[in-house]
Coordinates of C-alpha atoms and ligand atoms in Angstrom, one line a residue:
M1 CA 21.0 8.3 -13.6
P2 CA 17.5 9.8 -13.1
S3 CA 16.8 12.4 -15.7
K4 CA 15.4 15.3 -13.6
I5 CA 17.2 16.2 -10.4
D6 CA 15.0 17.1 -7.5
M7 CA 16.7 19.7 -5.4
N8 CA 14.4 22.3 -3.8
N9 CA 11.8 22.1 -6.5
T10 CA 10.3 18.7 -5.8
K11 CA 6.7 18.7 -6.8
I12 CA 4.9 15.4 -6.0
L13 CA 1.7 14.1 -7.4
V14 CA -0.2 11.5 -5.2
I15 CA -2.7 9.4 -7.2
G16 CA -5.3 7.8 -5.0
A17 CA -4.6 10.2 -2.1
C18 CA -7.9 9.4 -0.3
G19 CA -7.3 5.7 0.0
Q20 CA -5.9 3.8 3.0
I21 CA -2.3 4.4 2.2
G22 CA -2.8 7.7 0.5
T23 CA -4.5 9.3 3.5
E24 CA -1.4 8.8 5.7
L25 CA 1.3 9.0 3.0
L26 CA 0.0 12.4 1.9
V27 CA 0.4 13.8 5.5
A28 CA 4.0 12.4 5.8
L29 CA 5.0 13.7 2.3
R30 CA 3.7 17.1 3.1
K31 CA 5.5 17.2 6.4
R32 CA 8.7 16.4 4.6
N33 CA 8.4 18.3 1.3
G34 CA 6.2 21.2 2.2
H35 CA 2.4 21.2 2.1
D36 CA 1.9 22.9 -1.3
N37 CA 4.6 20.8 -3.0
V38 CA 2.5 17.6 -2.6
I39 CA -0.6 17.5 -4.8
A40 CA -3.5 15.2 -3.8
T41 CA -5.6 13.5 -6.5
D42 CA -8.3 11.0 -6.3
I43 CA -11.5 9.9 -8.2
H44 CA -13.6 11.0 -5.2
Y45 CA -15.7 14.1 -5.7
R46 CA -14.3 17.3 -4.3
E47 CA -17.3 17.7 -1.9
N48 CA -16.4 14.4 -0.2
V49 CA -13.0 15.6 0.6
S50 CA -12.0 17.5 3.7
P51 CA -10.6 21.1 3.1
E52 CA -7.2 20.3 4.5
I53 CA -6.5 18.0 1.6
A54 CA -6.0 20.9 -0.8
P55 CA -4.2 21.3 -3.1
Y56 CA -6.5 18.6 -4.5
Y57 CA -7.7 17.7 -8.0
K58 CA -10.3 15.2 -8.8
L59 CA -8.7 12.7 -11.2
D60 CA -9.8 9.5 -12.9
V61 CA -6.3 8.0 -13.5
L62 CA -7.5 6.2 -16.6
N63 CA -8.1 9.6 -18.2
T64 CA -4.5 9.9 -19.5
D65 CA -5.1 13.4 -21.0
A66 CA -6.2 14.7 -17.6
L67 CA -3.3 13.1 -15.9
E68 CA -0.8 14.5 -18.4
A69 CA -2.3 18.0 -18.1
L70 CA -1.7 17.9 -14.3
I71 CA 1.9 16.7 -14.7
V72 CA 2.6 19.5 -17.2
D73 CA 0.6 22.3 -15.6
L74 CA 1.8 21.6 -12.0
E75 CA 5.4 20.9 -13.1
I76 CA 5.4 17.5 -11.3
T77 CA 8.8 15.9 -10.6
Q78 CA 7.7 12.8 -8.6
I79 CA 4.6 10.5 -8.7
Y80 CA 3.2 8.2 -6.1
H81 CA 0.6 6.1 -7.9
L82 CA -1.5 4.3 -5.2
A83 CA -4.9 3.8 -7.0
A84 CA -5.9 0.1 -7.3
V85 CA -8.7 -2.4 -7.0
L86 CA -7.6 -4.9 -4.2
S87 CA -7.8 -8.7 -4.0
A88 CA -11.3 -9.4 -2.8
K89 CA -13.0 -6.7 -4.7
G90 CA -11.0 -7.6 -7.8
E91 CA -12.5 -11.1 -7.9
S92 CA -16.0 -9.7 -8.3
N93 CA -15.0 -7.6 -11.3
P94 CA -11.8 -9.0 -12.8
T95 CA -12.0 -6.9 -16.0
L96 CA -12.3 -3.6 -14.0
A97 CA -9.5 -4.7 -11.7
W98 CA -7.2 -5.5 -14.6
D99 CA -8.1 -2.3 -16.5
L100 CA -7.6 0.0 -13.5
N101 CA -4.5 -1.7 -12.0
M102 CA -2.6 -2.3 -15.3
N103 CA -3.6 0.5 -17.6
S104 CA -3.2 3.2 -15.0
L105 CA 0.3 1.9 -14.3
L106 CA 1.2 1.9 -18.0
S107 CA 0.0 5.5 -18.4
V108 CA 2.0 6.6 -15.3
L109 CA 5.1 4.9 -16.6
D110 CA 4.8 6.3 -20.1
L111 CA 4.0 9.8 -19.0
S112 CA 6.9 9.7 -16.5
V113 CA 9.3 8.9 -19.3
K114 CA 7.8 11.5 -21.6
H115 CA 7.9 14.3 -18.9
K116 CA 11.2 13.2 -17.3
I117 CA 9.7 12.5 -13.9
S118 CA 12.7 11.8 -11.5
K119 CA 11.1 9.2 -9.3
V120 CA 7.9 7.0 -9.3
F121 CA 6.5 5.0 -6.5
W122 CA 4.0 2.2 -7.2
P123 CA 2.8 -0.3 -4.6
S124 CA 3.0 -4.1 -5.1
S125 CA 1.7 -6.6 -2.7
I126 CA 2.2 -10.1 -1.1
A127 CA -0.6 -11.0 -3.5
V128 CA 2.0 -11.6 -6.2
F129 CA 2.6 -14.9 -4.4
G130 CA 0.3 -17.9 -4.9
P131 CA -0.3 -21.5 -3.8
D132 CA 3.1 -22.7 -5.1
S133 CA 5.0 -20.0 -3.2
V134 CA 7.0 -20.8 0.0
K135 CA 4.6 -20.4 3.0
E136 CA 7.1 -19.4 5.7
N137 CA 9.7 -16.7 5.2
C138 CA 8.7 -16.5 1.5
P139 CA 11.9 -15.4 -0.3
Q140 CA 12.3 -12.3 -2.5
Q141 CA 12.9 -14.4 -5.6
G142 CA 10.2 -17.0 -4.9
V143 CA 7.6 -18.3 -7.3
T144 CA 5.1 -15.6 -8.2
E145 CA 2.1 -17.4 -9.7
P146 CA -0.8 -15.6 -8.1
S147 CA -4.4 -16.9 -8.1
T148 CA -6.2 -13.5 -8.0
V149 CA -6.6 -10.9 -10.7
Y150 CA -5.2 -8.4 -8.3
G151 CA -2.1 -10.6 -7.8
I152 CA -1.7 -11.1 -11.5
S153 CA -1.9 -7.3 -12.1
K154 CA 0.7 -6.7 -9.3
A155 CA 3.0 -9.5 -10.6
A156 CA 2.8 -8.1 -14.2
G157 CA 3.1 -4.5 -12.9
E158 CA 6.4 -5.4 -11.2
Q159 CA 7.8 -6.6 -14.5
W160 CA 6.7 -3.4 -16.2
C161 CA 8.4 -1.4 -13.6
K162 CA 11.6 -3.3 -14.1
Y163 CA 11.2 -3.0 -17.9
Y164 CA 10.8 0.8 -17.8
F165 CA 13.8 1.0 -15.5
E166 CA 16.0 -1.1 -17.8
K167 CA 14.8 0.3 -21.1
Y168 CA 14.2 4.0 -20.2
G169 CA 16.2 4.5 -17.0
L170 CA 13.0 5.5 -15.2
D171 CA 13.7 5.4 -11.4
V172 CA 10.5 3.5 -10.4
R173 CA 10.6 1.9 -7.0
S174 CA 8.1 -0.6 -5.4
L175 CA 7.3 -2.5 -2.2
R176 CA 5.3 -5.7 -1.7
Y177 CA 3.1 -4.5 1.1
P178 CA 1.6 -7.0 3.5
G179 CA -1.9 -6.4 4.9
L180 CA -1.9 -2.8 6.3
I181 CA -3.5 -1.8 9.5
S182 CA -4.5 1.8 10.1
Y183 CA -7.0 3.8 12.1
T184 CA -7.4 6.7 9.6
G185 CA -8.1 5.6 6.0
A186 CA -10.4 2.6 5.7
P187 CA -9.1 -0.4 3.6
G188 CA -11.2 -1.0 0.5
G189 CA -11.9 -4.6 -0.6
G190 CA -8.8 -6.5 0.5
T191 CA -8.5 -10.0 2.0
T192 CA -6.6 -8.6 5.0
D193 CA -9.3 -6.0 5.8
Y194 CA -10.5 -8.1 8.8
A195 CA -7.5 -6.9 10.7
V196 CA -8.8 -3.4 10.5
D197 CA -12.6 -4.1 10.7
I198 CA -12.1 -6.1 14.0
F199 CA -10.9 -2.9 15.8
H200 CA -13.9 -0.9 14.8
H201 CA -16.2 -3.5 16.3
A202 CA -14.1 -3.9 19.4
I203 CA -14.2 -0.2 20.3
K204 CA -17.9 0.1 19.8
G205 CA -18.5 -2.8 22.2
E206 CA -19.7 -5.1 19.4
S207 CA -18.8 -8.7 18.7
Y208 CA -17.1 -9.4 15.4
T209 CA -17.6 -12.1 12.8
C210 CA -14.3 -12.8 11.0
F211 CA -14.4 -13.9 7.3
L212 CA -11.2 -15.9 7.7
N213 CA -10.7 -18.9 10.0
E214 CA -8.9 -18.4 13.3
Q215 CA -5.7 -20.2 12.2
T216 CA -5.0 -18.1 9.0
A217 CA -1.6 -16.6 9.5
L218 CA -0.9 -13.7 7.1
P219 CA 1.9 -11.1 6.8
M220 CA 0.7 -7.7 8.3
M221 CA 2.1 -4.3 9.1
F222 CA 1.0 -1.2 11.1
M223 CA 0.6 1.8 8.7
Q224 CA 3.2 3.9 10.4
D225 CA 5.8 1.2 9.5
A226 CA 4.5 1.1 5.9
I227 CA 4.8 4.9 5.6
N228 CA 8.4 4.8 7.0
A229 CA 9.3 2.0 4.6
T230 CA 8.0 4.0 1.7
L231 CA 9.8 7.2 2.5
Q232 CA 13.0 5.2 3.3
L233 CA 12.9 3.4 0.0
M234 CA 12.2 6.6 -2.0
D235 CA 15.1 8.4 -0.1
A236 CA 17.6 5.6 -0.6
P237 CA 20.5 6.3 -2.9
Y238 CA 19.8 5.3 -6.5
K239 CA 22.7 2.9 -6.6
G240 CA 21.6 1.0 -3.5
I241 CA 18.3 -0.1 -5.1
K242 CA 19.1 -3.5 -6.4
V243 CA 15.5 -4.9 -6.8
R244 CA 13.7 -3.2 -9.6
T245 CA 10.6 -5.3 -9.5
A246 CA 9.4 -4.8 -5.9
Y247 CA 10.9 -5.4 -2.5
N248 CA 9.5 -8.0 0.0
L249 CA 8.6 -6.1 3.1
S250 CA 7.8 -7.7 6.5
A251 CA 6.9 -6.7 10.0
L252 CA 4.2 -9.0 11.6
S253 CA 2.7 -12.4 11.0
F254 CA -0.4 -13.3 13.0
T255 CA -3.6 -15.3 12.9
P256 CA -7.1 -13.8 13.6
E257 CA -7.1 -15.8 16.8
E258 CA -3.8 -14.2 18.0
L259 CA -5.2 -10.8 17.1
E260 CA -8.4 -11.5 19.0
K261 CA -6.4 -12.6 22.1
E262 CA -4.3 -9.4 22.0
I263 CA -7.4 -7.1 21.7
K264 CA -9.1 -9.1 24.5
S265 CA -6.1 -8.3 26.8
L266 CA -7.3 -4.7 26.6
I267 CA -11.1 -5.3 26.1
P268 CA -11.8 -8.5 27.9
E269 CA -15.5 -8.6 27.0
F270 CA -14.8 -8.5 23.2
S271 CA -15.8 -11.7 21.3
V272 CA -15.1 -13.0 17.8
S273 CA -16.8 -15.7 15.8
Y274 CA -15.5 -17.2 12.6
A275 CA -17.4 -17.6 9.3
P276 CA -14.9 -18.0 6.5
D277 CA -16.2 -16.9 3.0
F278 CA -14.6 -16.8 -0.5
R279 CA -11.7 -14.7 1.0
Q280 CA -10.4 -17.8 2.8
A281 CA -9.2 -19.3 -0.4
I282 CA -7.3 -16.1 -1.3
A283 CA -5.7 -15.9 2.1
D284 CA -4.7 -19.6 1.9
S285 CA -2.9 -18.9 -1.4
W286 CA -0.6 -16.3 0.3
P287 CA 2.5 -16.9 2.4
A288 CA 2.1 -16.7 6.2
S289 CA 5.4 -14.8 6.5
I290 CA 7.9 -13.0 4.3
D291 CA 11.7 -12.8 4.1
D292 CA 12.5 -9.1 3.7
S293 CA 16.3 -9.5 4.0
A294 CA 16.9 -7.7 0.6
A295 CA 15.1 -4.6 1.9
R296 CA 17.1 -4.7 5.2
R297 CA 20.4 -5.1 3.3
D298 CA 19.8 -2.6 0.4
W299 CA 18.2 0.4 2.3
G300 CA 18.2 -0.5 6.0
W301 CA 14.6 -1.5 6.5
K302 CA 13.6 -2.3 10.0
P303 CA 10.0 -2.3 11.4
S304 CA 9.1 -0.6 14.7
Y305 CA 5.7 -2.1 15.7
N306 CA 5.2 -5.6 17.1
L307 CA 1.6 -7.1 17.6
K308 CA 1.2 -5.7 21.1
A309 CA 2.4 -2.2 20.2
M310 CA 0.2 -2.1 17.1
V311 CA -2.9 -3.2 19.0
R312 CA -2.4 -0.7 21.7
E313 CA -1.8 2.2 19.2
M314 CA -4.9 1.2 17.2
L315 CA -7.2 1.1 20.1
E316 CA -5.9 4.3 21.7
N317 CA -6.3 6.2 18.5
L318 CA -9.7 4.8 17.6
W319 CA -11.0 5.7 21.1
V320 CA -9.8 9.2 20.7
L321 CA -11.4 9.5 17.2
Q322 CA -14.7 8.0 18.6
A323 CA -14.7 10.5 21.4
E324 CA -14.3 13.5 19.1
Ligands
AKB401 C1 -5.4 -7.1 0.1 O1 -5.8 -7.8 1.0 O2 -5.9 -7.3 -1.1 C2 -4.3 -6.1 0.3 C3 -3.0 -6.7 0.0 C4 -2.4 -7.7 0.8 O3 -2.4 -6.2 -1.0 N1 -4.4 -5.7 1.6

Protein backbone atom coordinates (compact mmCIF):
# COMPACT_ATOMS: atom_id res chain seq x y z
CA MET A 1 0.00 0.00 0.00
CA PRO A 2 1.15 3.58 -0.52
CA SER A 3 2.92 4.95 2.54
CA LYS A 4 1.30 8.37 2.90
CA ILE A 5 -2.48 8.62 2.52
CA ASP A 6 -3.73 11.68 0.64
CA MET A 7 -7.03 12.81 2.04
CA ASN A 8 -7.67 16.53 2.15
CA ASN A 9 -4.02 17.41 2.49
CA THR A 10 -2.76 16.55 -0.99
CA LYS A 11 0.12 18.82 -1.96
CA ILE A 12 1.36 18.31 -5.50
CA LEU A 13 4.75 19.32 -6.96
CA VAL A 14 4.80 19.68 -10.76
CA ILE A 15 8.34 19.58 -12.19
CA GLY A 16 8.55 21.05 -15.70
CA ALA A 17 5.30 22.98 -15.27
CA CYS A 18 6.05 25.41 -18.14
CA GLY A 19 6.49 22.70 -20.79
CA GLN A 20 3.93 21.43 -23.30
CA ILE A 21 2.26 18.93 -20.94
CA GLY A 22 2.90 20.92 -17.76
CA THR A 23 1.12 24.04 -19.02
CA GLU A 24 -2.20 22.20 -19.29
CA LEU A 25 -1.74 19.60 -16.58
CA LEU A 26 -1.08 22.35 -14.04
CA VAL A 27 -4.43 23.99 -14.82
CA ALA A 28 -6.28 20.66 -14.62
CA LEU A 29 -4.63 19.65 -11.33
CA ARG A 30 -5.37 23.04 -9.77
CA LYS A 31 -9.02 22.82 -10.82
CA ARG A 32 -9.24 19.44 -9.12
CA ASN A 33 -7.05 19.85 -6.06
CA GLY A 34 -7.30 23.57 -5.31
CA HIS A 35 -5.01 26.21 -6.81
CA ASP A 36 -2.59 26.56 -3.90
CA ASN A 37 -2.23 22.82 -3.41
CA VAL A 38 -0.43 22.46 -6.74
CA ILE A 39 3.06 23.96 -6.84
CA ALA A 40 4.62 24.77 -10.22
CA THR A 41 8.37 24.43 -10.75
CA ASP A 42 10.47 24.85 -13.86
CA ILE A 43 13.98 25.82 -14.86
CA HIS A 44 12.64 28.98 -16.57
CA TYR A 45 13.36 32.24 -14.83
CA ARG A 46 10.54 33.71 -12.75
CA GLU A 47 10.34 36.80 -15.00
CA ASN A 48 9.45 34.66 -18.01
CA VAL A 49 6.50 33.16 -16.24
CA SER A 50 3.02 34.66 -16.12
CA PRO A 51 1.74 35.75 -12.66
CA GLU A 52 -1.13 33.20 -12.68
CA ILE A 53 1.41 30.40 -12.42
CA ALA A 54 2.16 31.17 -8.74
CA PRO A 55 2.79 29.34 -6.46
CA TYR A 56 5.87 28.86 -8.60
CA TYR A 57 9.51 28.07 -7.79
CA LYS A 58 12.41 28.15 -10.21
CA LEU A 59 14.00 24.69 -10.01
CA ASP A 60 16.78 22.89 -11.84
CA VAL A 61 15.61 19.34 -11.19
CA LEU A 62 19.22 18.12 -11.27
CA ASN A 63 19.82 20.16 -8.12
CA THR A 64 18.79 17.40 -5.72
CA ASP A 65 19.25 19.53 -2.60
CA ALA A 66 16.93 22.23 -3.96
CA LEU A 67 14.37 19.59 -4.95
CA GLU A 68 14.52 17.99 -1.50
CA ALA A 69 14.14 21.36 0.22
CA LEU A 70 10.94 22.03 -1.74
CA ILE A 71 9.53 18.58 -0.93
CA VAL A 72 10.23 19.06 2.77
CA ASP A 73 9.35 22.76 3.16
CA LEU A 74 6.11 22.54 1.17
CA GLU A 75 5.07 19.17 2.66
CA ILE A 76 4.65 17.65 -0.79
CA THR A 77 2.60 14.42 -1.01
CA GLN A 78 2.54 13.81 -4.80
CA ILE A 79 5.01 14.56 -7.61
CA TYR A 80 4.44 14.92 -11.36
CA HIS A 81 7.89 14.90 -12.95
CA LEU A 82 7.55 16.15 -16.55
CA ALA A 83 10.97 17.66 -17.31
CA ALA A 84 12.76 15.94 -20.22
CA VAL A 85 14.84 16.43 -23.34
CA LEU A 86 12.76 15.02 -26.25
CA SER A 87 13.74 12.77 -29.16
CA ALA A 88 15.05 15.18 -31.83
CA LYS A 89 16.81 17.57 -29.44
CA GLY A 90 18.29 14.61 -27.55
CA GLU A 91 20.16 13.45 -30.67
CA SER A 92 22.10 16.73 -30.84
CA ASN A 93 23.29 16.34 -27.24
CA PRO A 94 22.94 12.72 -26.09
CA THR A 95 24.90 13.23 -22.86
CA LEU A 96 22.70 16.10 -21.75
CA ALA A 97 19.55 14.16 -22.68
CA TRP A 98 20.68 11.11 -20.72
CA ASP A 99 21.80 13.19 -17.74
CA LEU A 100 18.59 15.18 -17.46
CA ASN A 101 16.15 12.39 -18.30
CA MET A 102 17.75 9.69 -16.18
CA ASN A 103 19.34 11.43 -13.21
CA SER A 104 16.31 13.62 -12.57
CA LEU A 105 14.09 10.53 -12.49
CA LEU A 106 16.43 8.73 -10.09
CA SER A 107 16.47 11.76 -7.75
CA VAL A 108 12.69 12.00 -7.82
CA LEU A 109 12.32 8.28 -7.11
CA ASP A 110 14.89 8.33 -4.27
CA LEU A 111 13.45 11.43 -2.63
CA SER A 112 9.93 10.05 -3.00
CA VAL A 113 10.88 6.94 -1.05
CA LYS A 114 12.79 8.98 1.55
CA HIS A 115 9.94 11.44 2.12
CA LYS A 116 7.09 8.93 1.77
CA ILE A 117 5.51 10.56 -1.28
CA SER A 118 2.18 8.80 -1.88
CA LYS A 119 2.11 8.95 -5.72
CA VAL A 120 4.52 9.85 -8.51
CA PHE A 121 3.72 10.43 -12.18
CA TRP A 122 6.47 10.24 -14.79
CA PRO A 123 5.80 10.28 -18.55
CA SER A 124 7.19 7.65 -20.87
CA SER A 125 6.73 7.70 -24.64
CA ILE A 126 6.16 5.68 -27.80
CA ALA A 127 9.89 6.39 -28.26
CA VAL A 128 10.61 3.27 -26.15
CA PHE A 129 9.82 1.33 -29.33
CA GLY A 130 12.32 0.91 -32.13
CA PRO A 131 12.85 -0.52 -35.61
CA ASP A 132 12.21 -4.10 -34.42
CA SER A 133 8.91 -3.26 -32.71
CA VAL A 134 5.59 -4.20 -34.30
CA LYS A 135 4.49 -1.35 -36.64
CA GLU A 136 0.70 -1.59 -36.42
CA ASN A 137 -1.12 -1.88 -33.09
CA CYS A 138 2.19 -2.21 -31.28
CA PRO A 139 1.49 -4.33 -28.18
CA GLN A 140 2.08 -3.38 -24.55
CA GLN A 141 4.72 -6.08 -24.10
CA GLY A 142 6.38 -5.55 -27.51
CA VAL A 143 10.09 -5.27 -28.21
CA THR A 144 11.52 -2.07 -26.69
CA GLU A 145 14.87 -1.51 -28.39
CA PRO A 146 14.84 2.21 -29.16
CA SER A 147 17.23 3.95 -31.54
CA THR A 148 17.30 7.40 -29.87
CA VAL A 149 18.91 8.44 -26.60
CA TYR A 150 15.51 9.81 -25.54
CA GLY A 151 13.94 6.41 -26.20
CA ILE A 152 16.74 4.64 -24.33
CA SER A 153 16.23 6.95 -21.33
CA LYS A 154 12.47 6.29 -21.37
CA ALA A 155 12.90 2.52 -21.71
CA ALA A 156 15.40 2.48 -18.83
CA GLY A 157 13.24 4.88 -16.79
CA GLU A 158 10.27 2.54 -17.10
CA GLN A 159 12.34 -0.26 -15.59
CA TRP A 160 13.46 2.03 -12.74
CA CYS A 161 9.82 2.89 -12.01
CA LYS A 162 8.95 -0.80 -11.83
CA TYR A 163 12.01 -1.45 -9.65
CA TYR A 164 11.07 1.28 -7.14
CA PHE A 165 7.51 -0.03 -7.05
CA GLU A 166 8.61 -3.62 -6.43
CA LYS A 167 11.52 -2.89 -4.08
CA TYR A 168 10.17 0.08 -2.08
CA GLY A 169 6.41 -0.02 -2.72
CA LEU A 170 6.57 3.46 -4.34
CA ASP A 171 3.30 4.09 -6.19
CA VAL A 172 4.83 5.45 -9.40
CA ARG A 173 2.62 5.44 -12.51
CA SER A 174 3.45 6.13 -16.14
CA LEU A 175 2.03 6.46 -19.66
CA ARG A 176 3.70 6.02 -23.04
CA TYR A 177 2.44 9.26 -24.59
CA PRO A 178 2.17 9.44 -28.36
CA GLY A 179 2.86 12.77 -30.14
CA LEU A 180 0.85 15.40 -28.26
CA ILE A 181 -1.00 18.20 -30.04
CA SER A 182 -1.91 21.36 -28.15
CA TYR A 183 -2.58 25.06 -28.78
CA THR A 184 -1.18 26.34 -25.44
CA GLY A 185 2.32 25.12 -24.52
CA ALA A 186 4.72 24.69 -27.44
CA PRO A 187 6.40 21.31 -27.95
CA GLY A 188 10.15 21.43 -27.47
CA GLY A 189 12.35 19.36 -29.75
CA GLY A 190 10.30 16.26 -30.56
CA THR A 191 9.89 14.29 -33.79
CA THR A 192 6.11 14.73 -33.67
CA ASP A 193 6.37 18.56 -33.37
CA TYR A 194 5.35 18.99 -37.02
CA ALA A 195 1.76 18.18 -36.02
CA VAL A 196 1.70 21.33 -33.86
CA ASP A 197 3.89 23.62 -36.01
CA ILE A 198 1.67 23.03 -39.04
CA PHE A 199 -1.32 24.68 -37.31
CA HIS A 200 0.64 27.81 -36.43
CA HIS A 201 1.55 28.28 -40.10
CA ALA A 202 -1.98 27.50 -41.28
CA ILE A 203 -3.64 30.15 -39.10
CA LYS A 204 -1.13 32.82 -40.15
CA GLY A 205 -1.93 32.15 -43.82
CA GLU A 206 1.58 30.76 -44.40
CA SER A 207 2.57 27.59 -46.24
CA TYR A 208 4.38 24.89 -44.24
CA THR A 209 7.44 22.76 -44.98
CA CYS A 210 7.10 19.45 -43.17
CA PHE A 211 10.26 17.70 -41.92
CA LEU A 212 8.68 14.24 -42.32
CA ASN A 213 7.49 12.76 -45.58
CA GLU A 214 3.78 12.75 -46.38
CA GLN A 215 3.29 9.01 -45.75
CA THR A 216 4.73 8.84 -42.21
CA ALA A 217 1.95 7.54 -39.97
CA LEU A 218 2.57 8.11 -36.25
CA PRO A 219 0.52 7.70 -33.07
CA MET A 220 -0.82 11.10 -31.94
CA MET A 221 -3.21 12.53 -29.35
CA PHE A 222 -4.98 15.81 -28.62
CA MET A 223 -3.70 17.29 -25.34
CA GLN A 224 -7.12 17.25 -23.67
CA ASP A 225 -7.18 13.48 -24.07
CA ALA A 226 -3.65 13.21 -22.68
CA ILE A 227 -4.59 15.27 -19.61
CA ASN A 228 -7.71 13.16 -19.04
CA ALA A 229 -5.67 9.97 -19.36
CA THR A 230 -3.11 11.24 -16.84
CA LEU A 231 -5.72 12.21 -14.25
CA GLN A 232 -7.63 8.97 -14.82
CA LEU A 233 -4.48 6.87 -14.34
CA MET A 234 -3.50 8.76 -11.19
CA ASP A 235 -7.03 8.45 -9.74
CA ALA A 236 -7.35 4.75 -10.54
CA PRO A 237 -7.46 2.38 -7.56
CA TYR A 238 -4.01 1.16 -6.54
CA LYS A 239 -4.92 -2.48 -7.04
CA GLY A 240 -6.11 -1.90 -10.61
CA ILE A 241 -2.69 -0.74 -11.85
CA LYS A 242 -1.20 -3.89 -13.31
CA VAL A 243 1.46 -2.29 -15.52
CA ARG A 244 4.25 -0.80 -13.43
CA THR A 245 6.53 0.12 -16.33
CA ALA A 246 4.28 2.44 -18.43
CA TYR A 247 0.93 1.95 -20.15
CA ASN A 248 0.57 2.07 -23.94
CA LEU A 249 -1.82 4.92 -24.75
CA SER A 250 -3.53 5.55 -28.05
CA ALA A 251 -6.01 7.91 -29.69
CA LEU A 252 -5.11 8.80 -33.30
CA SER A 253 -2.79 7.61 -36.04
CA PHE A 254 -2.35 9.80 -39.10
CA THR A 255 0.16 10.85 -41.75
CA PRO A 256 1.23 14.45 -42.48
CA GLU A 257 -0.74 14.20 -45.73
CA GLU A 258 -3.92 13.23 -43.88
CA LEU A 259 -3.44 16.10 -41.44
CA GLU A 260 -2.82 18.51 -44.34
CA LYS A 261 -6.06 17.35 -45.99
CA GLU A 262 -8.08 17.85 -42.81
CA ILE A 263 -6.68 21.38 -42.27
CA LYS A 264 -7.40 22.20 -45.91
CA SER A 265 -11.04 21.25 -45.40
CA LEU A 266 -11.24 24.35 -43.16
CA ILE A 267 -8.50 26.50 -44.81
CA PRO A 268 -8.59 25.55 -48.53
CA GLU A 269 -5.72 27.85 -49.55
CA PHE A 270 -3.26 26.21 -47.10
CA SER A 271 -0.33 24.40 -48.73
CA VAL A 272 2.35 22.00 -47.45
CA SER A 273 5.63 20.88 -49.01
CA TYR A 274 7.75 17.99 -47.78
CA ALA A 275 11.49 18.10 -47.00
CA PRO A 276 12.35 15.19 -44.68
CA ASP A 277 15.41 15.73 -42.46
CA PHE A 278 17.14 13.62 -39.76
CA ARG A 279 13.84 13.30 -37.88
CA GLN A 280 12.49 11.03 -40.65
CA ALA A 281 14.72 8.16 -39.45
CA ILE A 282 13.46 8.61 -35.88
CA ALA A 283 9.83 8.59 -37.04
CA ASP A 284 10.48 5.52 -39.22
CA SER A 285 11.77 3.66 -36.16
CA TRP A 286 8.48 4.17 -34.24
CA PRO A 287 5.22 2.25 -34.58
CA ALA A 288 2.44 3.74 -36.72
CA SER A 289 -0.24 2.77 -34.21
CA ILE A 290 -0.46 1.46 -30.64
CA ASP A 291 -2.50 -1.22 -28.91
CA ASP A 292 -3.69 0.33 -25.63
CA SER A 293 -6.03 -2.45 -24.53
CA ALA A 294 -4.26 -2.80 -21.14
CA ALA A 295 -5.05 0.85 -20.29
CA ARG A 296 -8.67 0.37 -21.42
CA ARG A 297 -8.99 -2.80 -19.33
CA ASP A 298 -7.19 -1.68 -16.15
CA TRP A 299 -8.48 1.87 -15.67
CA GLY A 300 -11.11 2.47 -18.33
CA TRP A 301 -9.13 4.59 -20.81
CA LYS A 302 -11.07 5.88 -23.83
CA PRO A 303 -10.06 8.86 -25.98
CA SER A 304 -12.58 11.55 -27.01
CA TYR A 305 -10.98 13.30 -30.00
CA ASN A 306 -10.76 11.94 -33.54
CA LEU A 307 -8.72 13.69 -36.27
CA LYS A 308 -11.60 15.92 -37.43
CA ALA A 309 -12.54 17.06 -33.91
CA MET A 310 -8.90 17.68 -32.99
CA VAL A 311 -8.21 19.80 -36.09
CA ARG A 312 -11.36 21.89 -35.56
CA GLU A 313 -10.54 22.46 -31.86
CA MET A 314 -6.93 23.42 -32.66
CA LEU A 315 -7.83 25.94 -35.34
CA GLU A 316 -10.71 27.51 -33.41
CA ASN A 317 -8.55 28.01 -30.32
CA LEU A 318 -5.53 29.29 -32.23
CA TRP A 319 -7.73 31.79 -34.08
CA VAL A 320 -9.05 33.07 -30.74
CA LEU A 321 -5.52 33.35 -29.31
CA GLN A 322 -4.30 35.12 -32.46
CA ALA A 323 -7.13 37.65 -32.22
CA GLU A 324 -6.35 38.53 -28.57
C1 LIG B 1 8.85 13.31 -29.39
O1 LIG B 1 8.51 13.44 -30.59
O2 LIG B 1 10.02 13.18 -29.03
C2 LIG B 1 7.77 13.26 -28.33
C3 LIG B 1 7.39 11.85 -28.01
C4 LIG B 1 6.69 11.02 -28.99
O3 LIG B 1 7.66 11.42 -26.92
N1 LIG B 1 6.62 13.99 -28.78
